[in-house]
Coordinates of C-alpha atoms in Angstrom, one line a residue:
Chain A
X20 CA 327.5 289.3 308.3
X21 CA 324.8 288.1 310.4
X22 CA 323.5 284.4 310.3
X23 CA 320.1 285.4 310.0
X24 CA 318.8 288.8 308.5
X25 CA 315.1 289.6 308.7
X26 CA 313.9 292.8 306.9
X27 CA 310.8 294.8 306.9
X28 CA 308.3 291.3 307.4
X29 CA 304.4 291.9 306.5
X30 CA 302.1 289.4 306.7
X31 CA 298.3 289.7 307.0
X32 CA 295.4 286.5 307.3
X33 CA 292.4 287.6 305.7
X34 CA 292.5 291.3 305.6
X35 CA 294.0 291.7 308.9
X36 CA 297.7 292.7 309.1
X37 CA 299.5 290.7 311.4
X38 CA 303.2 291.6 311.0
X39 CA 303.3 295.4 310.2
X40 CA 307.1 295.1 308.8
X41 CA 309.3 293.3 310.8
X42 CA 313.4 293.6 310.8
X43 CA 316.1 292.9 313.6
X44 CA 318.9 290.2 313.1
X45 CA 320.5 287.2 314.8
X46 CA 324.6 286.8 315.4
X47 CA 325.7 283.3 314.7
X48 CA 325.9 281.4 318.3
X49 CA 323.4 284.4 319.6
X50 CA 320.4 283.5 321.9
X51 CA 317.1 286.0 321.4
X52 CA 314.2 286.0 323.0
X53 CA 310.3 287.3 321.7
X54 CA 308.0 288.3 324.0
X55 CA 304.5 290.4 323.6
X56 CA 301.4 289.6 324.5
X57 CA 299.0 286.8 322.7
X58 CA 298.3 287.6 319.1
X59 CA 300.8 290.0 318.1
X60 CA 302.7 287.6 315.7
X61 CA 305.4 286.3 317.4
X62 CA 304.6 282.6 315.9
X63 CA 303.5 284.0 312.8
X64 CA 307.2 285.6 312.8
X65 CA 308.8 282.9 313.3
X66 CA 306.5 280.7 310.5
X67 CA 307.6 283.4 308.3
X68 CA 311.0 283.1 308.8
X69 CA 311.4 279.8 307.4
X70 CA 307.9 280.1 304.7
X71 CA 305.7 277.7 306.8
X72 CA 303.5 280.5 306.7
X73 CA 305.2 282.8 303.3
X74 CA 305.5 286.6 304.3
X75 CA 303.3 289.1 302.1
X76 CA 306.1 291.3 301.2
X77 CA 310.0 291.6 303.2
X78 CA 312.9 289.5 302.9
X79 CA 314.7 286.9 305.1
X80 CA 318.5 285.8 304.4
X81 CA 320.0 282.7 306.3
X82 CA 323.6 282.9 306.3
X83 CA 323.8 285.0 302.9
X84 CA 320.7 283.2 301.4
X85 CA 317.8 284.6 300.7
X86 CA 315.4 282.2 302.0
X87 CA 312.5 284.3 300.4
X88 CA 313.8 284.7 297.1
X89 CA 310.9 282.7 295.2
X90 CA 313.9 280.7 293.5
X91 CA 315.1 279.3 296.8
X92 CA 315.3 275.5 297.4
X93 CA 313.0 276.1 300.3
X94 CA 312.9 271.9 301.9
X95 CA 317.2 272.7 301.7
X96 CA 317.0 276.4 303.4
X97 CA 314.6 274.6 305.9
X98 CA 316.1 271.9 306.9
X99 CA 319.3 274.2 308.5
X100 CA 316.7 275.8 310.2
X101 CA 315.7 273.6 313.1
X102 CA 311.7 274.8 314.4
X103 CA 310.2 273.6 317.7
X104 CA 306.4 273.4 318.2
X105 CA 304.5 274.7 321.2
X106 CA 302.8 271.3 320.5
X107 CA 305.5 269.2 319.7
X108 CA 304.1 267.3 316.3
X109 CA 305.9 264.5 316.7
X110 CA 305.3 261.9 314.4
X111 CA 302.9 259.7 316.2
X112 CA 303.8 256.8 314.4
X113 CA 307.2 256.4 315.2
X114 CA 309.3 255.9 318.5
X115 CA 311.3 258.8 319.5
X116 CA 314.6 257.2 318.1
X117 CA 312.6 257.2 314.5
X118 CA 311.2 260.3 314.9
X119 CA 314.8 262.1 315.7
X120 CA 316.7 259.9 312.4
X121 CA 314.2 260.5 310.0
X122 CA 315.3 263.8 308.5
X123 CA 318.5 262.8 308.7
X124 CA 318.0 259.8 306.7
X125 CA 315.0 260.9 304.1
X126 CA 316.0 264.6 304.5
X127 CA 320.2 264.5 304.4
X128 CA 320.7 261.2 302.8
X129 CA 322.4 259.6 305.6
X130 CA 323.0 255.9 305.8
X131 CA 320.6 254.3 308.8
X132 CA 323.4 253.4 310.7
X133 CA 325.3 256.8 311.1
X134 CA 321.9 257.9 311.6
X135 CA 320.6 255.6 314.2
X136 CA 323.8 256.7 316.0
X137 CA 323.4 260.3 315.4
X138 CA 320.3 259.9 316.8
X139 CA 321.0 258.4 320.4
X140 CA 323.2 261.0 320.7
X141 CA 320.7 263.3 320.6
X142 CA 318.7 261.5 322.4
X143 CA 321.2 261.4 325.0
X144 CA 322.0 265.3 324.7
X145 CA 318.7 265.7 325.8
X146 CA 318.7 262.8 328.5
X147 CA 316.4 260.4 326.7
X148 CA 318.4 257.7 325.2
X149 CA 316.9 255.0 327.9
X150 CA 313.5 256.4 326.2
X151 CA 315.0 255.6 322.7
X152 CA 312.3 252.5 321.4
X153 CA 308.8 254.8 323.5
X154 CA 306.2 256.2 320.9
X155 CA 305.0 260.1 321.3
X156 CA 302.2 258.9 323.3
X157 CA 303.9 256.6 325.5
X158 CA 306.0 260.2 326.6
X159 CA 305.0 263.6 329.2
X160 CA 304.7 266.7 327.9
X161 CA 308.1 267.5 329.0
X162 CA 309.9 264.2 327.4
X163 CA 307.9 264.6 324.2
X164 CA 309.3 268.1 324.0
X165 CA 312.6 267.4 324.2
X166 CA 312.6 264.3 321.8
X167 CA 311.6 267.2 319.7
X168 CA 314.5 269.6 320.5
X169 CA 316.6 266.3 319.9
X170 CA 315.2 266.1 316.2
X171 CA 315.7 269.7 315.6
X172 CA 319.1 268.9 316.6
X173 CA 320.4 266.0 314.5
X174 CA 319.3 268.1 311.2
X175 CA 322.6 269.7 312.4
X176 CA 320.8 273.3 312.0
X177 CA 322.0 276.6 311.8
X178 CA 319.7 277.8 313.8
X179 CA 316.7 276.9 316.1
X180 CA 313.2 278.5 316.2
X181 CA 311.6 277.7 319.2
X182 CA 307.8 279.1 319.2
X183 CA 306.5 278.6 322.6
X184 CA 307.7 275.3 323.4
X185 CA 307.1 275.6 326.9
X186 CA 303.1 277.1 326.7
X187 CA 301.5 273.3 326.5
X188 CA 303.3 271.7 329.3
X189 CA 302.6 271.2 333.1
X190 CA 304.1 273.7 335.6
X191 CA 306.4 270.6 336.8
X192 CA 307.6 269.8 333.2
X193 CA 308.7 273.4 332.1
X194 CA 312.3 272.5 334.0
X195 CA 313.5 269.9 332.2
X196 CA 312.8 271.8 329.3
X197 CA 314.1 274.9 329.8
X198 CA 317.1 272.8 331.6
X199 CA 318.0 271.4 327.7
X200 CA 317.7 274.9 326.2
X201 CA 320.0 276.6 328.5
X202 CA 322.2 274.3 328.0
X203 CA 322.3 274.9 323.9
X204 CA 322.5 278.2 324.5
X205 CA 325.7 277.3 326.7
X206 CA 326.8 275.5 323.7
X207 CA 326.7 278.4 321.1
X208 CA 323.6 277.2 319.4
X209 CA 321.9 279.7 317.2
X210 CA 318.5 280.3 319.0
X211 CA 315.5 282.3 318.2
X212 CA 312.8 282.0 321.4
X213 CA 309.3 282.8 321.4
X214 CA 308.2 282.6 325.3
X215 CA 306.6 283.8 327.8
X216 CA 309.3 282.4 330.6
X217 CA 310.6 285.4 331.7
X218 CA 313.3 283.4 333.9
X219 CA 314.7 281.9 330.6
X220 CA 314.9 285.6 329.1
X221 CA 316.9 286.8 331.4
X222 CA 319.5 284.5 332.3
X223 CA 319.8 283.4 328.8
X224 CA 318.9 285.5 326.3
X225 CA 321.2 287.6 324.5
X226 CA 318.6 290.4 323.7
X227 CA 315.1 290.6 324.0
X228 CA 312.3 291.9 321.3
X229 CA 309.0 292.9 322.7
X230 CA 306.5 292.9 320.0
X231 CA 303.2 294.4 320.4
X232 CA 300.6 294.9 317.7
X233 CA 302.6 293.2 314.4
X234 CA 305.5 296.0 315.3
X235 CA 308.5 295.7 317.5
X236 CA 308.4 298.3 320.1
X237 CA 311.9 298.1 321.8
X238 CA 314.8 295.6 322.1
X239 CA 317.3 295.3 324.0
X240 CA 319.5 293.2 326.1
X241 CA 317.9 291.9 329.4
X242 CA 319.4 294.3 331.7
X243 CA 317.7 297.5 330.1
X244 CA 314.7 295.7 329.2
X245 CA 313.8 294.5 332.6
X246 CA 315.5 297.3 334.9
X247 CA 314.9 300.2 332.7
X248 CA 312.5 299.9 329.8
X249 CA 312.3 303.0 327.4
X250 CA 308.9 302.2 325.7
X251 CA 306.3 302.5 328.5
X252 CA 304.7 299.4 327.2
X253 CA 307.2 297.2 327.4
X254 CA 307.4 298.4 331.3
X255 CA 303.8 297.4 331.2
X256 CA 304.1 294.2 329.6
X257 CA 306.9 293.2 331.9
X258 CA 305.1 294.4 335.1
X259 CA 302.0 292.5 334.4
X260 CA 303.8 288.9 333.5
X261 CA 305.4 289.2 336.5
X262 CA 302.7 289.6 338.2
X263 CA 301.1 286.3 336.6
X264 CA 304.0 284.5 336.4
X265 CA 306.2 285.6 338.9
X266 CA 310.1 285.4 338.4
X267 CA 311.2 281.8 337.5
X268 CA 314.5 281.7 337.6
Chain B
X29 CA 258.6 222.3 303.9
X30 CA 262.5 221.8 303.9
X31 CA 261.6 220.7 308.3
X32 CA 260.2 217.4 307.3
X33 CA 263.2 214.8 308.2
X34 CA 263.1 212.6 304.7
X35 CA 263.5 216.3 302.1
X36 CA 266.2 216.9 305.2
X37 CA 268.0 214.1 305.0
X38 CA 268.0 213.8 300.7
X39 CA 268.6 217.7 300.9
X40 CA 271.7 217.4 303.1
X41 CA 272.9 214.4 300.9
X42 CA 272.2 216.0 297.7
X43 CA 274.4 219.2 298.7
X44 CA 277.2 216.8 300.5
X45 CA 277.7 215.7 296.9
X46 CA 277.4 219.0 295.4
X47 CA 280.1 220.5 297.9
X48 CA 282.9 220.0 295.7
X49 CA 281.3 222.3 293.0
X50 CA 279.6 224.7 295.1
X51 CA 283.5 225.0 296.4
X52 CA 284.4 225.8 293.5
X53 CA 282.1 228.3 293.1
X54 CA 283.4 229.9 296.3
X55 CA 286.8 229.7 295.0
X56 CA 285.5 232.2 292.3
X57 CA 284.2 234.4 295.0
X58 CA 287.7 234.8 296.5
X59 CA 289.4 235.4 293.3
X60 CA 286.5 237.9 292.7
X61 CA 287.2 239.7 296.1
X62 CA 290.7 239.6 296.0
X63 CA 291.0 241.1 292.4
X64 CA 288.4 243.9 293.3
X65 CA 289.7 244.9 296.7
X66 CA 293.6 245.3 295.8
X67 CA 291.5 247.6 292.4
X68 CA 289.7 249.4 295.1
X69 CA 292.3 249.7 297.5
X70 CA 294.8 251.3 294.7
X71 CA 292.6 253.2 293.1
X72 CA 290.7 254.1 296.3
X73 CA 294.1 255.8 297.5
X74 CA 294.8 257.6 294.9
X75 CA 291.4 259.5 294.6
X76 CA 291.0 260.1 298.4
X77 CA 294.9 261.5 297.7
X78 CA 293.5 263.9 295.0
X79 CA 290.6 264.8 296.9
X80 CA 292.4 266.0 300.0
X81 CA 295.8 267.2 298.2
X82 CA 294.7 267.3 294.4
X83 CA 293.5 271.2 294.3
X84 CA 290.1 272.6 293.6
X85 CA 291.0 270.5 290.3
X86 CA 291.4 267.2 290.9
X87 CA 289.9 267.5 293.9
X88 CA 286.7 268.1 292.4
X89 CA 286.9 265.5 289.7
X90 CA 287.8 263.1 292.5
X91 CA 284.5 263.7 294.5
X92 CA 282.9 263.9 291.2
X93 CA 284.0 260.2 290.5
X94 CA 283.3 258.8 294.1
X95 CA 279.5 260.4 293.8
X96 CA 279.2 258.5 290.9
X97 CA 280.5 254.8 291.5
X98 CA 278.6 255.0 294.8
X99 CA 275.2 256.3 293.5
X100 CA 274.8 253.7 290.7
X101 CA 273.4 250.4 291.8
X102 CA 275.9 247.5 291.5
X103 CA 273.7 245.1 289.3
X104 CA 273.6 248.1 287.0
X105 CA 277.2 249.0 287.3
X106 CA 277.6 245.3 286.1
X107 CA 276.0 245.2 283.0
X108 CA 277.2 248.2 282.1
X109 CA 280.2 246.8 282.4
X110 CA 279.5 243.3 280.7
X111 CA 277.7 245.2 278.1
X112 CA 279.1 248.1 277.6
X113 CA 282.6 247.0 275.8
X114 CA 280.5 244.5 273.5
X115 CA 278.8 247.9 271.9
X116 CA 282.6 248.6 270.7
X117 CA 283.1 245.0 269.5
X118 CA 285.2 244.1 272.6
X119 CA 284.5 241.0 274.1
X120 CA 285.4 241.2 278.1
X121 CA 284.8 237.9 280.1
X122 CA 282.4 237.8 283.2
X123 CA 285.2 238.1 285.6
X124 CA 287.1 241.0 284.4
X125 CA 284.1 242.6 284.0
X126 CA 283.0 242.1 287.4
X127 CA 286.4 242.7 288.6
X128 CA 286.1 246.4 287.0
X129 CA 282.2 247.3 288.4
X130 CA 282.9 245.9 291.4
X131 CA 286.6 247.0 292.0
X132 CA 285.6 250.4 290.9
X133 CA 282.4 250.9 292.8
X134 CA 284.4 249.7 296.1
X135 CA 287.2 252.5 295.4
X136 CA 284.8 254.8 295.7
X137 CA 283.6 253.5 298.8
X138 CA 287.4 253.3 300.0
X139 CA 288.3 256.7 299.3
X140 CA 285.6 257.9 301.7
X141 CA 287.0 256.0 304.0
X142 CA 290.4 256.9 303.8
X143 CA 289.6 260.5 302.9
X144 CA 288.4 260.3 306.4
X145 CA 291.6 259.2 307.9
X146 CA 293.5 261.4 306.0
X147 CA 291.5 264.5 307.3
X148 CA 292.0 262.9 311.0
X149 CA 295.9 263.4 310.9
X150 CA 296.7 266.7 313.0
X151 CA 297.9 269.4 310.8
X152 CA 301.0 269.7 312.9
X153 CA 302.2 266.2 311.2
X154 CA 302.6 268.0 308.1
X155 CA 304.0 271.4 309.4
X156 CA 307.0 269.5 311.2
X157 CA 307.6 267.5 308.1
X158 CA 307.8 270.4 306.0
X159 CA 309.8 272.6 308.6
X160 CA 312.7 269.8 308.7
X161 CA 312.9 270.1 304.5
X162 CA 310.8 267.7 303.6
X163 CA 308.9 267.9 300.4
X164 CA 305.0 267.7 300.0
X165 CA 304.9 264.1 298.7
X166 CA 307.5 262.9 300.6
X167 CA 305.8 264.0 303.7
X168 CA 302.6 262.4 302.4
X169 CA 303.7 259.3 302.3
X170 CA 306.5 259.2 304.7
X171 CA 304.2 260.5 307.4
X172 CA 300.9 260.9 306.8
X173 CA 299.5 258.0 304.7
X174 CA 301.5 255.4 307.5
X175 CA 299.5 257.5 310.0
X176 CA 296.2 257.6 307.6
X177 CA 296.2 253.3 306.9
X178 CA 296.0 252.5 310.6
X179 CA 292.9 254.5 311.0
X180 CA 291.4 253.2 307.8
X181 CA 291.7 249.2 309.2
X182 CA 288.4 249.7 311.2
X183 CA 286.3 251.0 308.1
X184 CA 287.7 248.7 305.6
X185 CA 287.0 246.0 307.8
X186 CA 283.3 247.3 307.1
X187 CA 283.8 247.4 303.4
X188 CA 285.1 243.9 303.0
X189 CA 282.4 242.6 305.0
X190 CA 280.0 244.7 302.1
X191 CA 281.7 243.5 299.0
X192 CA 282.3 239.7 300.1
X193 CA 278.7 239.6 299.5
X194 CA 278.6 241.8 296.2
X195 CA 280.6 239.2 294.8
X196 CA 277.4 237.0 294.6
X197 CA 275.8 239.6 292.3
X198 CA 278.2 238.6 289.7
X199 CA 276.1 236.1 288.6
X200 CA 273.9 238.1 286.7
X201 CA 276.5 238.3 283.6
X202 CA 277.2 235.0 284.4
X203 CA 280.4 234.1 286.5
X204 CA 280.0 230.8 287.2
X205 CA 280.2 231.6 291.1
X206 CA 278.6 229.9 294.2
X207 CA 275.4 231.6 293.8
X208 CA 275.3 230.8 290.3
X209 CA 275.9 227.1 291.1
X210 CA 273.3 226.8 293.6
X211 CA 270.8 227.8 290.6
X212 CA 272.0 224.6 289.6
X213 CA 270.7 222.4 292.6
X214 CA 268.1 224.3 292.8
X215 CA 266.9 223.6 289.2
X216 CA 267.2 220.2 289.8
X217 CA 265.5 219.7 293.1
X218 CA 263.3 222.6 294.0
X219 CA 262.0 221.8 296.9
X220 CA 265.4 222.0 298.1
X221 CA 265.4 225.9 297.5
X222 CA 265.8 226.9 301.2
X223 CA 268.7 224.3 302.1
X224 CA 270.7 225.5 299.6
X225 CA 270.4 229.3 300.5
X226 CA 271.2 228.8 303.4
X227 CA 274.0 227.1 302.8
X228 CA 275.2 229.6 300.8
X229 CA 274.6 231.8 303.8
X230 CA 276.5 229.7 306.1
X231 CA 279.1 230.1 303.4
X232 CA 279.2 234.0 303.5
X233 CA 279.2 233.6 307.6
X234 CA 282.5 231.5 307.6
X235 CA 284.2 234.2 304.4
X236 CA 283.6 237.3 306.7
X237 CA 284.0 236.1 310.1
X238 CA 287.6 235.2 308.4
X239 CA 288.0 238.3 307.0
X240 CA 286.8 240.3 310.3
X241 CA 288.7 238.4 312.4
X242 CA 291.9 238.4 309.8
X243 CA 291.5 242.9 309.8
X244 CA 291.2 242.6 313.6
X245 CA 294.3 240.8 313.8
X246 CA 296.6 243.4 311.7
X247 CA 295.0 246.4 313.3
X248 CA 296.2 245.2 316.8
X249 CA 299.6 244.4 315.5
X250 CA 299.8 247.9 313.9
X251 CA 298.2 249.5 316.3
X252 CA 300.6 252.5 317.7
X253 CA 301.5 251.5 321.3
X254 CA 299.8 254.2 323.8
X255 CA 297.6 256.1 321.0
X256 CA 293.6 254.3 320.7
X257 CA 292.0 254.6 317.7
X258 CA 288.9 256.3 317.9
X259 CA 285.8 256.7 315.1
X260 CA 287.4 258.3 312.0
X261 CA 290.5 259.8 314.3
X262 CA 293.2 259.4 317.0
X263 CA 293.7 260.7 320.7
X264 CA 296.2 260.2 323.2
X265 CA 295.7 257.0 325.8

């Protein structure tokens, strides 16, 4: 059974429908990527996946659980799913060690210690442990973005949802970003990508979903999608991102 | 004419000796503030909570309450106060009285103020809260209300320079505070009317320099290294 099921999504913000039902579903230790052009609910996907934003109608399972069941304990169901911001939100109060213990401790239960431990090894996963005691605006882009990957990660999740987390930062600081996500990949995390950084999708990604219009339109694993698209959109799509992007990897 | 040097130099002896009571008086002034700020500051909180978080429902009955305490003059707020428990055969004593208009009208006053900082915090504080499984409240005050105080020092230093001085206006249901006593010297020696007042004044200089400087203090040792505090919100240094 797949860790994450996603069937037949709608969801529409004030008369306009945004997801147009939605389905496709995630293997445990599988990498996928989303990619479509702005405003075709990818993030609005993803908020629906773990009720940030709750779907109209469809249904979502994590690991057997229906995370849209109305009944669902929807803080637990969440906090096994970790979710990466395309603007970070980390908690500007606290220095990126507190920021990456604080579900673990208020969330989990765990004792500060084990915590504060768990925490600089997060830290350290994502090379920032000599950045441990620095407050979110004491950090780049970059370094802010992977204190975040680093609290995503020390929830222990079953799965990450990244929406865009590359789109804020600096040319320069996309590397080091990308750098820590590869390597999770590597690691069998669970990952569901919304970017535009074609490099990462194809050397990473274990199949790609082009959205378009609140539908998906084709998916597919990168060597199809890329070298020989069946939708004539997709084709598009990927033609004109290259073009503005060119190839990153 | 207070200028000429003999009324000077009886005026300055006369309140010399009358320092130890007008001192006193002062002393009632603190309690006063104290009492009404830690009133305002709880219940202050609690309706700018219910008017960001608290639904249409409480929401509205929150704004509904701050309108009020902040439209009704504070001598009036007093006497209903004072008054107003005696009509139900319940004696209340000056202070508690003016603990209650005063402590009241300043939470309204303070939840507009913190509603404020409240309504500053990026919505993104909350989102990641709630994606990692925290609950509403949790978040609120785990995240957002630490977030929402440090904002809030600059305004409430404001407010505490505004109701030092409302503590004065207790004396019209007759706390026996520094204003009240001065009545007392002035009574006695009127010509001595000026001297007096603006000793009183020199007085309220001292309490809210203190205060000022006291607020100032905190919010620099609370203040999040690398993020200024800006009018009613934050941004990046």
């Amino acid at each position: 059974m797949s860790l994450l099921i996603v069937k037949d999504i709608h969801k529409a913000y004030g008369g306009i429908e945004v997801l147009k039902g939605v389905s496709f579903s995630l293997e445990q230790g599988e990498t996928k990527v989303v990619i479509g052009p702005s405003g075709t609910g990818k993030s609005t996907l993803l908020r629906c996946i773990n009720r940030l934003s709750p779907p109209d109608s469809g249904h979502v399972w994590l690991d057997g659980v229906e995370v849209t069941d109305p009944k669902a304990n929807i803080n637990a169901l969440r906090a096994e799913m970790g979710f990466v911001f395309q603007s970070f939100n980390l908690f500007s109060h606290l220095t990126a060690l507190r920021n990456v213990r604080i579900g673990p401790i208020k969330v989990k239960g765990m004792n500060k210690d084990a915590a504060t431990k768990l925490a600089m090894e997060e830290l350290e996963r994502v090379g920032l442990s000599d950045r441990a005691d620095a407050y979110p605006a004491q950090l780049s882009g970059g370094q802010k973005q992977r204190v975040s990957i680093a609290r995503a990660l020390a929830m222990s999740p079953k799965l990450i949802l990244f929406d865009e987390p590359t789109s804020a930062l600096d040319p320069e600081l996309i590397g080091e970003v990308l750098t820590v996500m590869i390597n999770l990949a590597k690691e069998g995390m669970t990952m569901l990508v919304v970017t535009h950084e074609m490099g990462f999708a194809r050397s990473v990604a274990d199949e790609i979903i082009f959205m378009e219009n609140g539908v998906i339109v084709e998916q597919g694993t990168p060597g199809e999608m890329f070298s020989n698209p069946k939708n004539k959109r997709t084709g598009e799509f990927l033609h004109k991102i290259n073009e503005l992007y060119g190839e990153t990897d | 004419m207070f200028l000429q040097r003999e009324v000077l130099i009886t005026g300055i002896a006369v309140i010399a000796q009358s320092m130890p009571m007008l001192l006193r008086g002062v002393r009632i002034n603190i309690e006063l503030l104290f009492a009404l700020l830690v009133l305002g500051l709880l219940v202050g909180t609690l309706v700018a909570l219910l008017q960001v978080y608290g639904g249409r429902f409480f929401g509205t009955l929150a704004s509904g309450y701050a309108w009020i305490f902040r439209s009704i003059p504070a001598i009036v707020l007093l006497f209903l106060f004072y008054f107003g428990p005696s009509e139900f055969g319940v004696d209340i004593p000056p202070f508690f009285a003016a603990v209650l208009a005063l402590g009241l009208r300043s939470s309204a006053y303070q939840s507009q103020i913190f509603r404020g900082a409240l309504q500053a915090i990026p919505h993104g504080q909350m989102m990641a809260a709630r994606s990692m499984g925290m609950t509403r409240i949790r978040a609120i005050f785990l995240i957002i209300i630490p977030q929402a105080l440090r904002i809030s020092i600059a305004g409430w230093s404001n407010e505490f320079s505004s109701v030092v001085k409302d503590t004065t206006l207790a004396y019209v249901v007759g706390l026996n505070e520094v204003l009240r006593r001065v009545r007392i010297i002035t009574d006695r020696h009127y010509d001595l009317a000026m001297l007096a007042y603006l000793t009183v004044a020199l007085i309220f200089l001292l309490l809210t320099y203190t205060g000022n400087w006291g607020l100032g203090r905190l919010e620099k040792r609370l203040r999040i290294p690398g993020l200024q505090m800006m009018r009613g919100g934050t941004r990046e240094a």
